[in-house]
N, CA, C, O and CB atoms as a CASP TS submission, in Angstrom:
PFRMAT TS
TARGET T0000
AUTHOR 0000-0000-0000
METHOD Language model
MODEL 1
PARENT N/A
ATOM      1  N   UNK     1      45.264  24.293 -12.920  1.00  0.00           N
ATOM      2  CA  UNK     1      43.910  23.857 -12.633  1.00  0.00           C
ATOM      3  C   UNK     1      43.906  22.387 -12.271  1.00  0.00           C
ATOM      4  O   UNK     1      44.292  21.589 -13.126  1.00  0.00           O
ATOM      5  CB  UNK     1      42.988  24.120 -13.824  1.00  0.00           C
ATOM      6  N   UNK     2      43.518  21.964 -11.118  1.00  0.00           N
ATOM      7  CA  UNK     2      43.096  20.618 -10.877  1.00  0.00           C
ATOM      8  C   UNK     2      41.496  20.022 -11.432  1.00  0.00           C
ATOM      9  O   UNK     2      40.411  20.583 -11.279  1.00  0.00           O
ATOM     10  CB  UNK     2      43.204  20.537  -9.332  1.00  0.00           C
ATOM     11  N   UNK     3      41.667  19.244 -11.834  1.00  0.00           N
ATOM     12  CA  UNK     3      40.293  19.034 -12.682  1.00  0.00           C
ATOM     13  C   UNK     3      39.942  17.366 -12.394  1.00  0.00           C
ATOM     14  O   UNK     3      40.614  16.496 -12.949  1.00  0.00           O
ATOM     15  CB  UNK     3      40.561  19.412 -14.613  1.00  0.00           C
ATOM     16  N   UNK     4      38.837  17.035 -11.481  1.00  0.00           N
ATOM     17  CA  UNK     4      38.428  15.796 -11.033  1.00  0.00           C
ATOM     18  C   UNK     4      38.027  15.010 -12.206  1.00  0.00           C
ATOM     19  O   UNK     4      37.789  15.406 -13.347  1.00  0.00           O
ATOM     20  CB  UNK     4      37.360  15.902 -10.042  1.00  0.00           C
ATOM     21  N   UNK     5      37.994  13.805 -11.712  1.00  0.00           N
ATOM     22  CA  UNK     5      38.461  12.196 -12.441  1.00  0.00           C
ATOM     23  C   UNK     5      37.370  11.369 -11.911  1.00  0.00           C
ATOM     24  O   UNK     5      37.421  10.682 -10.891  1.00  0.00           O
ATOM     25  CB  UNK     5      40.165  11.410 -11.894  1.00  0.00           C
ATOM     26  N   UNK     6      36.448  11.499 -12.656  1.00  0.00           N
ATOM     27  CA  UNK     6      35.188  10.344 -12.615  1.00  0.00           C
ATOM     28  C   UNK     6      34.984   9.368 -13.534  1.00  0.00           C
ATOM     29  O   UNK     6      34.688   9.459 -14.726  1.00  0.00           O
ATOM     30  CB  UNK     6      33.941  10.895 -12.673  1.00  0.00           C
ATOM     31  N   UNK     7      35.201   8.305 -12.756  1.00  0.00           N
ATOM     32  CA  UNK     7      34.666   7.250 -13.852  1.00  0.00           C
ATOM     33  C   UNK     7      33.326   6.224 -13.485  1.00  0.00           C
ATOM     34  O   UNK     7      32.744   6.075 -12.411  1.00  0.00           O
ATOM     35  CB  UNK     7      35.966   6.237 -14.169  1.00  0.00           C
ATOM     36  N   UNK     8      33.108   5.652 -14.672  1.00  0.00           N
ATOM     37  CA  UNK     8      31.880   4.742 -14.323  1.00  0.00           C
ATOM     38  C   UNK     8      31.342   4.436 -13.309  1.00  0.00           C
ATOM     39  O   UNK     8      30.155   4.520 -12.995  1.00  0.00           O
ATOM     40  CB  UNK     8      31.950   3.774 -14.607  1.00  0.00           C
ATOM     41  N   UNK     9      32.810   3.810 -12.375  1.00  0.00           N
ATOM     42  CA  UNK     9      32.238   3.244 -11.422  1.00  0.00           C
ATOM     43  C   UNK     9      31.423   4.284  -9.863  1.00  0.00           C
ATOM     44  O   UNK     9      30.700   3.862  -8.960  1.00  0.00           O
ATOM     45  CB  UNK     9      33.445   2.293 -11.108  1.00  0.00           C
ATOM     46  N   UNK    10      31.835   5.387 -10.066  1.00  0.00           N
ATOM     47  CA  UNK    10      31.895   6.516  -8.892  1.00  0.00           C
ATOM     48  C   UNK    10      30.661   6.602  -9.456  1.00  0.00           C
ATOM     49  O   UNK    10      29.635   6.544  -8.778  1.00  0.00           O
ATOM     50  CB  UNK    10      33.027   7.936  -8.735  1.00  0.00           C
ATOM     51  N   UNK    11      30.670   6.780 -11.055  1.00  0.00           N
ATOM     52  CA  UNK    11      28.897   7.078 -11.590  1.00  0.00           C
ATOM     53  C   UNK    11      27.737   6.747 -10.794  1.00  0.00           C
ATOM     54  O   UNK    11      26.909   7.406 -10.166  1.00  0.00           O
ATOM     55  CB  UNK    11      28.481   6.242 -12.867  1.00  0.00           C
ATOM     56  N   UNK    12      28.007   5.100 -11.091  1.00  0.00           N
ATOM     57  CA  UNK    12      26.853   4.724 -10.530  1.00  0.00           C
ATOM     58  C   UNK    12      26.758   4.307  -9.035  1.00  0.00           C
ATOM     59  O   UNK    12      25.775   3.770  -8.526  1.00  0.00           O
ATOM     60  CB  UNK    12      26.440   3.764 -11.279  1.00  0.00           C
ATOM     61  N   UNK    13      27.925   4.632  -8.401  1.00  0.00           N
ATOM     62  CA  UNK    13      28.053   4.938  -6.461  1.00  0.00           C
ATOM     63  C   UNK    13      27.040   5.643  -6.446  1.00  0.00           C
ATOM     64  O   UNK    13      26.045   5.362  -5.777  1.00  0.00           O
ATOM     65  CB  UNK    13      29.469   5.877  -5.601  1.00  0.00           C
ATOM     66  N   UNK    14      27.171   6.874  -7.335  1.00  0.00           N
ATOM     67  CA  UNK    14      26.471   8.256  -6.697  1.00  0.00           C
ATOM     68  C   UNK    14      24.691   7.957  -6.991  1.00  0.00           C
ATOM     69  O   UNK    14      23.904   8.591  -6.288  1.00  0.00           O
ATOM     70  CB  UNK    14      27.161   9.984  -7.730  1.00  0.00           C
ATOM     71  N   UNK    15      24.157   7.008  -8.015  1.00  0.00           N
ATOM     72  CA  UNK    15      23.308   6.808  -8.245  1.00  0.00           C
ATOM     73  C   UNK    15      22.514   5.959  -7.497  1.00  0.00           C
ATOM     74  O   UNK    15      21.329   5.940  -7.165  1.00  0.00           O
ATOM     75  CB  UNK    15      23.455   6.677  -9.106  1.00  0.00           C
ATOM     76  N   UNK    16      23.573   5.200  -7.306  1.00  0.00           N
ATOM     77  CA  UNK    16      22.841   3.944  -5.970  1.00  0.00           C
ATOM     78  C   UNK    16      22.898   4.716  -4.791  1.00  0.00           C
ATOM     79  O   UNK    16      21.928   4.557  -4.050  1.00  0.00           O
ATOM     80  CB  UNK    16      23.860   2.265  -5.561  1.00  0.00           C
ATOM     81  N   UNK    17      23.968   5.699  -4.317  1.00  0.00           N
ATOM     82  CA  UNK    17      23.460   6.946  -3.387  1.00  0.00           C
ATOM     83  C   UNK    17      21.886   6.791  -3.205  1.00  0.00           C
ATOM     84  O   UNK    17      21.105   6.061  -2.594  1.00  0.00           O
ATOM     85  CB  UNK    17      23.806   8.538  -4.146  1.00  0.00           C
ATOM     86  N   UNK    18      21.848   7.989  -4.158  1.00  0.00           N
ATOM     87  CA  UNK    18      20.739   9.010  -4.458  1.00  0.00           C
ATOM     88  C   UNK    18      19.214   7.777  -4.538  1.00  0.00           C
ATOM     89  O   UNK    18      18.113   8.241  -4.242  1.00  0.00           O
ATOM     90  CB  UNK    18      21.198  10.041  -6.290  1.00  0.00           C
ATOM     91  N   UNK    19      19.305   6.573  -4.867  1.00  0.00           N
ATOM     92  CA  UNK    19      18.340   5.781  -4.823  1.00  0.00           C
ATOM     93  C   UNK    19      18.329   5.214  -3.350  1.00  0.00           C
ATOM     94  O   UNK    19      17.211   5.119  -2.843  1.00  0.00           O
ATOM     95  CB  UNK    19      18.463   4.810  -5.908  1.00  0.00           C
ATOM     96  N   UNK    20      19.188   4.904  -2.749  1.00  0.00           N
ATOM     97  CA  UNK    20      19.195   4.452  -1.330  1.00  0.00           C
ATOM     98  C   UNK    20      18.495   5.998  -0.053  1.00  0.00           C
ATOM     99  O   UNK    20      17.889   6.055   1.017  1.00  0.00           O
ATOM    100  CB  UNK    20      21.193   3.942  -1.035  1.00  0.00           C
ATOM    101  N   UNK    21      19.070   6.959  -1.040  1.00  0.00           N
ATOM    102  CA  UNK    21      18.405   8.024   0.381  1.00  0.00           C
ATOM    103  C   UNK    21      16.854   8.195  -0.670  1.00  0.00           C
ATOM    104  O   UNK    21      16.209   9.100  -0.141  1.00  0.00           O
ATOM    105  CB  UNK    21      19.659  10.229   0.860  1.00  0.00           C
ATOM    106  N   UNK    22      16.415   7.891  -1.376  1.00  0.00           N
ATOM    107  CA  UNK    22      15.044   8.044  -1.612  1.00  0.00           C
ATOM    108  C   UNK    22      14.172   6.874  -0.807  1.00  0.00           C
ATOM    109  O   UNK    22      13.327   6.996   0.080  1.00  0.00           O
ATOM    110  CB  UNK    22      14.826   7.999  -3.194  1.00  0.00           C
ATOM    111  N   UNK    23      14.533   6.081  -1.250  1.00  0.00           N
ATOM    112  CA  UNK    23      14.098   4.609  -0.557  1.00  0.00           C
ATOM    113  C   UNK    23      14.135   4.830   1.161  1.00  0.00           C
ATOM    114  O   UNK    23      13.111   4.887   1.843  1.00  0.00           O
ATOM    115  CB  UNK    23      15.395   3.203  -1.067  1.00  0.00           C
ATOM    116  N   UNK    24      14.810   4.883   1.424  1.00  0.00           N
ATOM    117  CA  UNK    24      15.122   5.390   2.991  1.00  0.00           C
ATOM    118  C   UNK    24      14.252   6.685   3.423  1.00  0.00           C
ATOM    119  O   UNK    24      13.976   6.642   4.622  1.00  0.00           O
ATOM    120  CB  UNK    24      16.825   5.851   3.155  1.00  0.00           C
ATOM    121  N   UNK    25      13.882   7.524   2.932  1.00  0.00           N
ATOM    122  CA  UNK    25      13.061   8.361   3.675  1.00  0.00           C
ATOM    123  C   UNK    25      12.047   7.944   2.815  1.00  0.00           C
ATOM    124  O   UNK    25      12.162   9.086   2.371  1.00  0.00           O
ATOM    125  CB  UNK    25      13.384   9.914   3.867  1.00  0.00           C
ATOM    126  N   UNK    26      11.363   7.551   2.290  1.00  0.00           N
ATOM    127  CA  UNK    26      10.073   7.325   1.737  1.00  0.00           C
ATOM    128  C   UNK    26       9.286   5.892   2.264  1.00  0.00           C
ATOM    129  O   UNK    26       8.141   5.539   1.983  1.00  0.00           O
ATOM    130  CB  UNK    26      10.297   7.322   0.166  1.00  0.00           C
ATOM    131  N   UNK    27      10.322   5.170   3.146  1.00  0.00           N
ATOM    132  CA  UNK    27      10.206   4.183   3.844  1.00  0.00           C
ATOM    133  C   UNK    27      10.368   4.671   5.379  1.00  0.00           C
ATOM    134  O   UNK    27       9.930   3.905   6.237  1.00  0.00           O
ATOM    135  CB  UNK    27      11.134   3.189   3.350  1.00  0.00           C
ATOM    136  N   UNK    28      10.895   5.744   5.742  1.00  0.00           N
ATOM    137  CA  UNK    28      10.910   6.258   7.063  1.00  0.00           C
ATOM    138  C   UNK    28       9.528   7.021   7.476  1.00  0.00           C
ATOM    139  O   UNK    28       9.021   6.904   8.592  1.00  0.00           O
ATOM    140  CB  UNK    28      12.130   7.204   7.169  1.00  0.00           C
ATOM    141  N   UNK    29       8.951   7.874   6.351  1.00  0.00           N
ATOM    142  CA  UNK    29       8.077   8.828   6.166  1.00  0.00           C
ATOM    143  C   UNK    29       6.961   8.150   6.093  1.00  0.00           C
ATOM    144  O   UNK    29       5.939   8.786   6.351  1.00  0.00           O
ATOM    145  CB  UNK    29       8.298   9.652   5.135  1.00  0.00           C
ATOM    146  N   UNK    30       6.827   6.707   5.733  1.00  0.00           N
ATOM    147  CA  UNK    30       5.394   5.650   6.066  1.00  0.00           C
ATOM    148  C   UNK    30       5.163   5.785   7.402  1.00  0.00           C
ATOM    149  O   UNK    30       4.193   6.385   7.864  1.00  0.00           O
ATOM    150  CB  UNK    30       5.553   3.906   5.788  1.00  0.00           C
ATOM    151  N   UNK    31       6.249   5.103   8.221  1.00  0.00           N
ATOM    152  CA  UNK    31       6.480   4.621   9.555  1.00  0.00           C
ATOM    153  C   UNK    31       5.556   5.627  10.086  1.00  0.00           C
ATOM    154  O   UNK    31       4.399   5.465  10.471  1.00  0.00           O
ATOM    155  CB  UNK    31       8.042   4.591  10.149  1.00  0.00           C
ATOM    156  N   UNK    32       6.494   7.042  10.027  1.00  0.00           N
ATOM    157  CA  UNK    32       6.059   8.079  10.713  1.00  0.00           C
ATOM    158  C   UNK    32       4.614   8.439  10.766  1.00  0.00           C
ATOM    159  O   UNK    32       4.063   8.908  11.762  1.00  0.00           O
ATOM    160  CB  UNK    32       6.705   9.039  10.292  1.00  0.00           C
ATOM    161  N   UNK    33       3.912   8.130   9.370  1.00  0.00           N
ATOM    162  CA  UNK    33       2.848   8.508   9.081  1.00  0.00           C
ATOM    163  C   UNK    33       1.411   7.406   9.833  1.00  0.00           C
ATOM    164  O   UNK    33       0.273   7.643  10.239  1.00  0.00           O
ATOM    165  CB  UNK    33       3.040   8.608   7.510  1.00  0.00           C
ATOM    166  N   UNK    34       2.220   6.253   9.714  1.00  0.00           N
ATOM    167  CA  UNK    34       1.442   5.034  10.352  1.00  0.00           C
ATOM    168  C   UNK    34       1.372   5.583  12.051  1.00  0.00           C
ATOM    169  O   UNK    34       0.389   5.348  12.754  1.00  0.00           O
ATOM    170  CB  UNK    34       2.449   3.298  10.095  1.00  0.00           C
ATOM    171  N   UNK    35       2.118   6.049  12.355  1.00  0.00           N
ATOM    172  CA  UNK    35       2.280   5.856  13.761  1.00  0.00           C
ATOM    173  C   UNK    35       1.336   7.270  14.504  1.00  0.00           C
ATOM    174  O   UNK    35       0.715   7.167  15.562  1.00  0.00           O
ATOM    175  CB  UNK    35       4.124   5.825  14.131  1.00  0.00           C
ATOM    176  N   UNK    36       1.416   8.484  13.708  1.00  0.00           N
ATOM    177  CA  UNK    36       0.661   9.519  13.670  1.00  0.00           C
ATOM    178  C   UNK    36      -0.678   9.128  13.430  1.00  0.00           C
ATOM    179  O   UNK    36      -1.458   9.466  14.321  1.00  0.00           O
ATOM    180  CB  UNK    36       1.111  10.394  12.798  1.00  0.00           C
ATOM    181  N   UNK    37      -1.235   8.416  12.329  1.00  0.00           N
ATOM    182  CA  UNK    37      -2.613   8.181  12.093  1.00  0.00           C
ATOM    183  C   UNK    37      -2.948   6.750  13.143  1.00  0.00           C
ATOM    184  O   UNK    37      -4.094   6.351  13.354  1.00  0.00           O
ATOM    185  CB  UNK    37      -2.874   7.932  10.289  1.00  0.00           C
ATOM    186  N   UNK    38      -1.928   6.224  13.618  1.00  0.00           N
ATOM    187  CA  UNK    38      -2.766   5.306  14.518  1.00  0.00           C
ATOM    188  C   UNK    38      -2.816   6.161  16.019  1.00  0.00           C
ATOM    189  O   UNK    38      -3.726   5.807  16.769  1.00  0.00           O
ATOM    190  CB  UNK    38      -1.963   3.616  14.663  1.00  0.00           C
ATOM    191  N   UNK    39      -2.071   7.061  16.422  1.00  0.00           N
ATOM    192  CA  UNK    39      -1.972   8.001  17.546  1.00  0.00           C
ATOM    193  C   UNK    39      -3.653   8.397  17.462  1.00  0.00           C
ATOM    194  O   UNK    39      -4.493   8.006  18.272  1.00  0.00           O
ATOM    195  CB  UNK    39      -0.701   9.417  17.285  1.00  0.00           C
ATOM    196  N   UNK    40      -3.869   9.119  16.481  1.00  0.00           N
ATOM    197  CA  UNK    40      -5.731   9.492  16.406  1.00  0.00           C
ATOM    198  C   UNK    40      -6.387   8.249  15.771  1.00  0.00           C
ATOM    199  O   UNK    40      -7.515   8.458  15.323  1.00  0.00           O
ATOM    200  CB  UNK    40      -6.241  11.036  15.213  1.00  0.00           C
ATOM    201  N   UNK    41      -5.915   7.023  15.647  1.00  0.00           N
ATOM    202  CA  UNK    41      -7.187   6.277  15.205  1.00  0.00           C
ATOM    203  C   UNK    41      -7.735   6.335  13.996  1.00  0.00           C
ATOM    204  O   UNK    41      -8.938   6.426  13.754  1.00  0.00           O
ATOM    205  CB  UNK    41      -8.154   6.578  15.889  1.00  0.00           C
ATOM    206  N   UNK    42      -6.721   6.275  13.116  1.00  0.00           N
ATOM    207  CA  UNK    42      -7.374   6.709  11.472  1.00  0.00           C
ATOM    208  C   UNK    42      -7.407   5.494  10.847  1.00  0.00           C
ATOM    209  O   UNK    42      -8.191   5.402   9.902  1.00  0.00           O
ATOM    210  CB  UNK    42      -6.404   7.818  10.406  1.00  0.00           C
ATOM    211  N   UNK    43      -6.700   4.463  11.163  1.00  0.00           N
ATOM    212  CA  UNK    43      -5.892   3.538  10.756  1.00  0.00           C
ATOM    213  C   UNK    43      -6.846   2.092  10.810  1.00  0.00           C
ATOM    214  O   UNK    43      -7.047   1.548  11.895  1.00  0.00           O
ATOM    215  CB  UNK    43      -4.546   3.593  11.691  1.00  0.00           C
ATOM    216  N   UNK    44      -7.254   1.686   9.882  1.00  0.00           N
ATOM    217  CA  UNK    44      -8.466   0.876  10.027  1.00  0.00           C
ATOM    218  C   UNK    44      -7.702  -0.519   9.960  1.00  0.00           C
ATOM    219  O   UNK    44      -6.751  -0.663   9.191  1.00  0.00           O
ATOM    220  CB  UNK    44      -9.717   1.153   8.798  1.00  0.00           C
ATOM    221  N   UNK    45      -8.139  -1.519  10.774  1.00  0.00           N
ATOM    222  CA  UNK    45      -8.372  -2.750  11.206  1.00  0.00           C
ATOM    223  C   UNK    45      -8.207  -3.512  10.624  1.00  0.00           C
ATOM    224  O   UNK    45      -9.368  -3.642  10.237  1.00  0.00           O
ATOM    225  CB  UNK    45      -9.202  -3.000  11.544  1.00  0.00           C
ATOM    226  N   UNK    46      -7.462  -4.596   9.920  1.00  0.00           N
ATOM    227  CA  UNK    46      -7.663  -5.399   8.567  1.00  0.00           C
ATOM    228  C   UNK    46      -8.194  -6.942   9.434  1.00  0.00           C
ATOM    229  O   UNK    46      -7.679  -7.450  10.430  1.00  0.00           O
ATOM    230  CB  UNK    46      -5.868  -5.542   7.397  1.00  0.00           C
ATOM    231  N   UNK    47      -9.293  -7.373   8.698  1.00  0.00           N
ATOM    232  CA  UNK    47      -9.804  -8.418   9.484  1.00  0.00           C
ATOM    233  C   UNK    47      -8.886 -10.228   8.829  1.00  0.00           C
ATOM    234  O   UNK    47      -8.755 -10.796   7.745  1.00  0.00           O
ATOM    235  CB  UNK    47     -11.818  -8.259   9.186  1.00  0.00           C
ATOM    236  N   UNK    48      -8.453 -10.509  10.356  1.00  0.00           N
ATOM    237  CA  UNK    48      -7.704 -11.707   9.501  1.00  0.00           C
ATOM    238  C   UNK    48      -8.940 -13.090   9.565  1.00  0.00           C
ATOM    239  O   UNK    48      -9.798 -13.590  10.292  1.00  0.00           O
ATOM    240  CB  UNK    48      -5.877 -12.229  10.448  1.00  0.00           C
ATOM    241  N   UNK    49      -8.296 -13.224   8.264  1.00  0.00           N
ATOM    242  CA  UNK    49      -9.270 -14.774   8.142  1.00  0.00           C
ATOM    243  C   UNK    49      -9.111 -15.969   9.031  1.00  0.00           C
ATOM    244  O   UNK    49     -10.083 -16.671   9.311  1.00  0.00           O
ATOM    245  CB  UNK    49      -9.019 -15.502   6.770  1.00  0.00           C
ATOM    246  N   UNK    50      -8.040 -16.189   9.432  1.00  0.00           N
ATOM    247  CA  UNK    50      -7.259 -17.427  10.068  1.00  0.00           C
ATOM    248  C   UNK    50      -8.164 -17.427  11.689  1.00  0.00           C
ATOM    249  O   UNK    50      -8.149 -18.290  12.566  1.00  0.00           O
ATOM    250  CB  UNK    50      -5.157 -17.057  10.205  1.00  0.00           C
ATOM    251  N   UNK    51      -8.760 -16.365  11.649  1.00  0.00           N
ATOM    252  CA  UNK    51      -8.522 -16.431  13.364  1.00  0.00           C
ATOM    253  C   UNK    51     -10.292 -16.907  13.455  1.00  0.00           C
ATOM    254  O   UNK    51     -10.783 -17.373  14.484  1.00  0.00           O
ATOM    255  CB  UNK    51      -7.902 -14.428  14.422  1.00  0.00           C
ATOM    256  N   UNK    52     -11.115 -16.665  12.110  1.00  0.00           N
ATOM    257  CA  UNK    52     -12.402 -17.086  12.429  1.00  0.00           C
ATOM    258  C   UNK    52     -12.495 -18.811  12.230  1.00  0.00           C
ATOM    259  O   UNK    52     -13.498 -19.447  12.554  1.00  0.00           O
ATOM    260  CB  UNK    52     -13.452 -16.225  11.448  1.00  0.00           C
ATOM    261  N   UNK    53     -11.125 -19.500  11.572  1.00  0.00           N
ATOM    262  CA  UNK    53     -11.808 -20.824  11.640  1.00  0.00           C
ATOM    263  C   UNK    53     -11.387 -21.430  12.772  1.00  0.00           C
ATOM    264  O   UNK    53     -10.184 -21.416  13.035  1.00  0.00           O
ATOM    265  CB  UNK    53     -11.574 -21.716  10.501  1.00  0.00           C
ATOM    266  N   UNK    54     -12.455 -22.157  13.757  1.00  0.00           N
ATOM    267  CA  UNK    54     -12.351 -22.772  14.556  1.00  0.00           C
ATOM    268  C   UNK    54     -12.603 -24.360  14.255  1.00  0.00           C
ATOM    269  O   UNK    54     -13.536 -24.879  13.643  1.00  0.00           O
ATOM    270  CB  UNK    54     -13.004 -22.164  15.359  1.00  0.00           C
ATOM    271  N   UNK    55     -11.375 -25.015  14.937  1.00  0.00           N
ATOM    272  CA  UNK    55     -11.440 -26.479  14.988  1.00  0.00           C
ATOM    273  C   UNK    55     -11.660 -26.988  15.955  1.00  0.00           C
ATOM    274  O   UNK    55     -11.272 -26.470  17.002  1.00  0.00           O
ATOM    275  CB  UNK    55     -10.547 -27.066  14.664  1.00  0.00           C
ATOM    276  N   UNK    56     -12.233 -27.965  15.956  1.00  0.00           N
ATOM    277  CA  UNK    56     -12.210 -28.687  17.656  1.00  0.00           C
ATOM    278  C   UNK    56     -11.774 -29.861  17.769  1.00  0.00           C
ATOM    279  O   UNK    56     -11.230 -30.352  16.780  1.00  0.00           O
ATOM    280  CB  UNK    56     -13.549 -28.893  18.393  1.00  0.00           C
ATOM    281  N   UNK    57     -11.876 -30.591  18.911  1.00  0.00           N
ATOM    282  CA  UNK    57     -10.557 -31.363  19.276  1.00  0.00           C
ATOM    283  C   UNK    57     -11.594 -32.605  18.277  1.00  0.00           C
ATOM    284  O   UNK    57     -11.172 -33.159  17.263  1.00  0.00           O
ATOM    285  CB  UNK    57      -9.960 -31.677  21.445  1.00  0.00           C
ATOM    286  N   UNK    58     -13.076 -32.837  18.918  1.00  0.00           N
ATOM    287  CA  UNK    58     -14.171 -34.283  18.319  1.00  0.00           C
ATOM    288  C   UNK    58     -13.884 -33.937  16.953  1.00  0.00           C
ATOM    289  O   UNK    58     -13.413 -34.860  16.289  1.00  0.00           O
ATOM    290  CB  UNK    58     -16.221 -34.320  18.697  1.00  0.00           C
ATOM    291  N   UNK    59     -14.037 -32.925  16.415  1.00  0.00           N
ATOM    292  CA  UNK    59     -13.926 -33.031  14.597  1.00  0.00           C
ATOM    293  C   UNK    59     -12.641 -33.620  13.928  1.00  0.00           C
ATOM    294  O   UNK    59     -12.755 -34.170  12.833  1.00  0.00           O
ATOM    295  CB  UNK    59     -13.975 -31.454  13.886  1.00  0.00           C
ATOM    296  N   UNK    60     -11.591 -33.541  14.457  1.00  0.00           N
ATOM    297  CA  UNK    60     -10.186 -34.332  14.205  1.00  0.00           C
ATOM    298  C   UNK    60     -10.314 -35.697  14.547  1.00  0.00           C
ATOM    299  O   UNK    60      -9.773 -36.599  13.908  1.00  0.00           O
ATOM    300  CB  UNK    60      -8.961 -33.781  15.053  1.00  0.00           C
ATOM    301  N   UNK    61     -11.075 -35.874  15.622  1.00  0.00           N
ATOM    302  CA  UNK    61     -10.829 -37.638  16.093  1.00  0.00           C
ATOM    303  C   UNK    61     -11.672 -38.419  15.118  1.00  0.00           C
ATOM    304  O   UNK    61     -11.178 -39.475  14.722  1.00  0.00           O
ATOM    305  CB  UNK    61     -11.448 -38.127  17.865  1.00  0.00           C
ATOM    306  N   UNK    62     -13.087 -38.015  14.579  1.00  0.00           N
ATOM    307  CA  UNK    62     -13.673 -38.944  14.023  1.00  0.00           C
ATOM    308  C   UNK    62     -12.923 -39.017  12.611  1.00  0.00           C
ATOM    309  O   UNK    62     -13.068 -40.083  12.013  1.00  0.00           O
ATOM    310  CB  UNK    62     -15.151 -38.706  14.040  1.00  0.00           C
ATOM    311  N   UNK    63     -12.404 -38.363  12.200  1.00  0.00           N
ATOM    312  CA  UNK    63     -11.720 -38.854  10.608  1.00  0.00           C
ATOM    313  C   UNK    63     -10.415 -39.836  11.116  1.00  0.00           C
ATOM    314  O   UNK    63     -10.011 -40.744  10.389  1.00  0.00           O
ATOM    315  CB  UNK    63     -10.980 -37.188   9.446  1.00  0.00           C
ATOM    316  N   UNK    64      -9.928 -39.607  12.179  1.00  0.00           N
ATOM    317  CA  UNK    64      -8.634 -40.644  12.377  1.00  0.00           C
ATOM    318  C   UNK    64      -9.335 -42.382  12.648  1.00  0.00           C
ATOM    319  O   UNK    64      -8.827 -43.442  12.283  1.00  0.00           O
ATOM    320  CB  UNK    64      -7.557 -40.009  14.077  1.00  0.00           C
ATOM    321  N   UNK    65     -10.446 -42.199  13.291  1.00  0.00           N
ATOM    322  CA  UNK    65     -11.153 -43.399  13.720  1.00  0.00           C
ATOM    323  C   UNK    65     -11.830 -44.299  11.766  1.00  0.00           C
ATOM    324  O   UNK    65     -11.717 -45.476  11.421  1.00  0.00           O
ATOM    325  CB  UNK    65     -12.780 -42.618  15.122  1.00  0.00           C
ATOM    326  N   UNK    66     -12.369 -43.279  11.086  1.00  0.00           N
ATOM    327  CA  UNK    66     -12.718 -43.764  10.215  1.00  0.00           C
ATOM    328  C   UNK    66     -11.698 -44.502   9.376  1.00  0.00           C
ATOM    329  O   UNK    66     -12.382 -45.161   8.593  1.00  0.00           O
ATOM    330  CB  UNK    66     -13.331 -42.952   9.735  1.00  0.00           C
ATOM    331  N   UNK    67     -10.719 -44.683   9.186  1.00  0.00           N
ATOM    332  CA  UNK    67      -9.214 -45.146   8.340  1.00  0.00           C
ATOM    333  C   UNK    67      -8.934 -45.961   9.016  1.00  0.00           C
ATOM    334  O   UNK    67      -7.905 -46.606   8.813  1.00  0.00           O
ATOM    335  CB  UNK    67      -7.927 -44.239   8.134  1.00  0.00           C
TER
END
């Protein structure tokens, strides 16, 4: 009888395996899902803040003039 030889270290190979292909399709299976619900438009809009403040060029000059 040949009888296999595992040790620790193969242990936790097989564990970091088995965590790398979970991670990997549960991170593939977003993608997919993002890309399907934006295909029909399900996928709602996130509004960014940055883009409503407007500066202008006179509002910068008078604080440099005041100093």
């Amino acid at each position: 009888m040949n009888f296999l030889y595992f040790d620790p270290g193969i242990g936790a190979m097989v564990v970091q395996a088995l965590v790398a292909v979970g991670a990997g399709i549960l991170l593939f299976s977003k993608g997919i899902l993002y890309k399907v619900k934006s295909f029909f438009g399900l996928v709602k809009e996130k509004d960014d803040a940055y883009d409503s403040i407007d500066i202008e060029e006179k509002d910068t000059d008078t604080n440099d003039k005041k100093d």
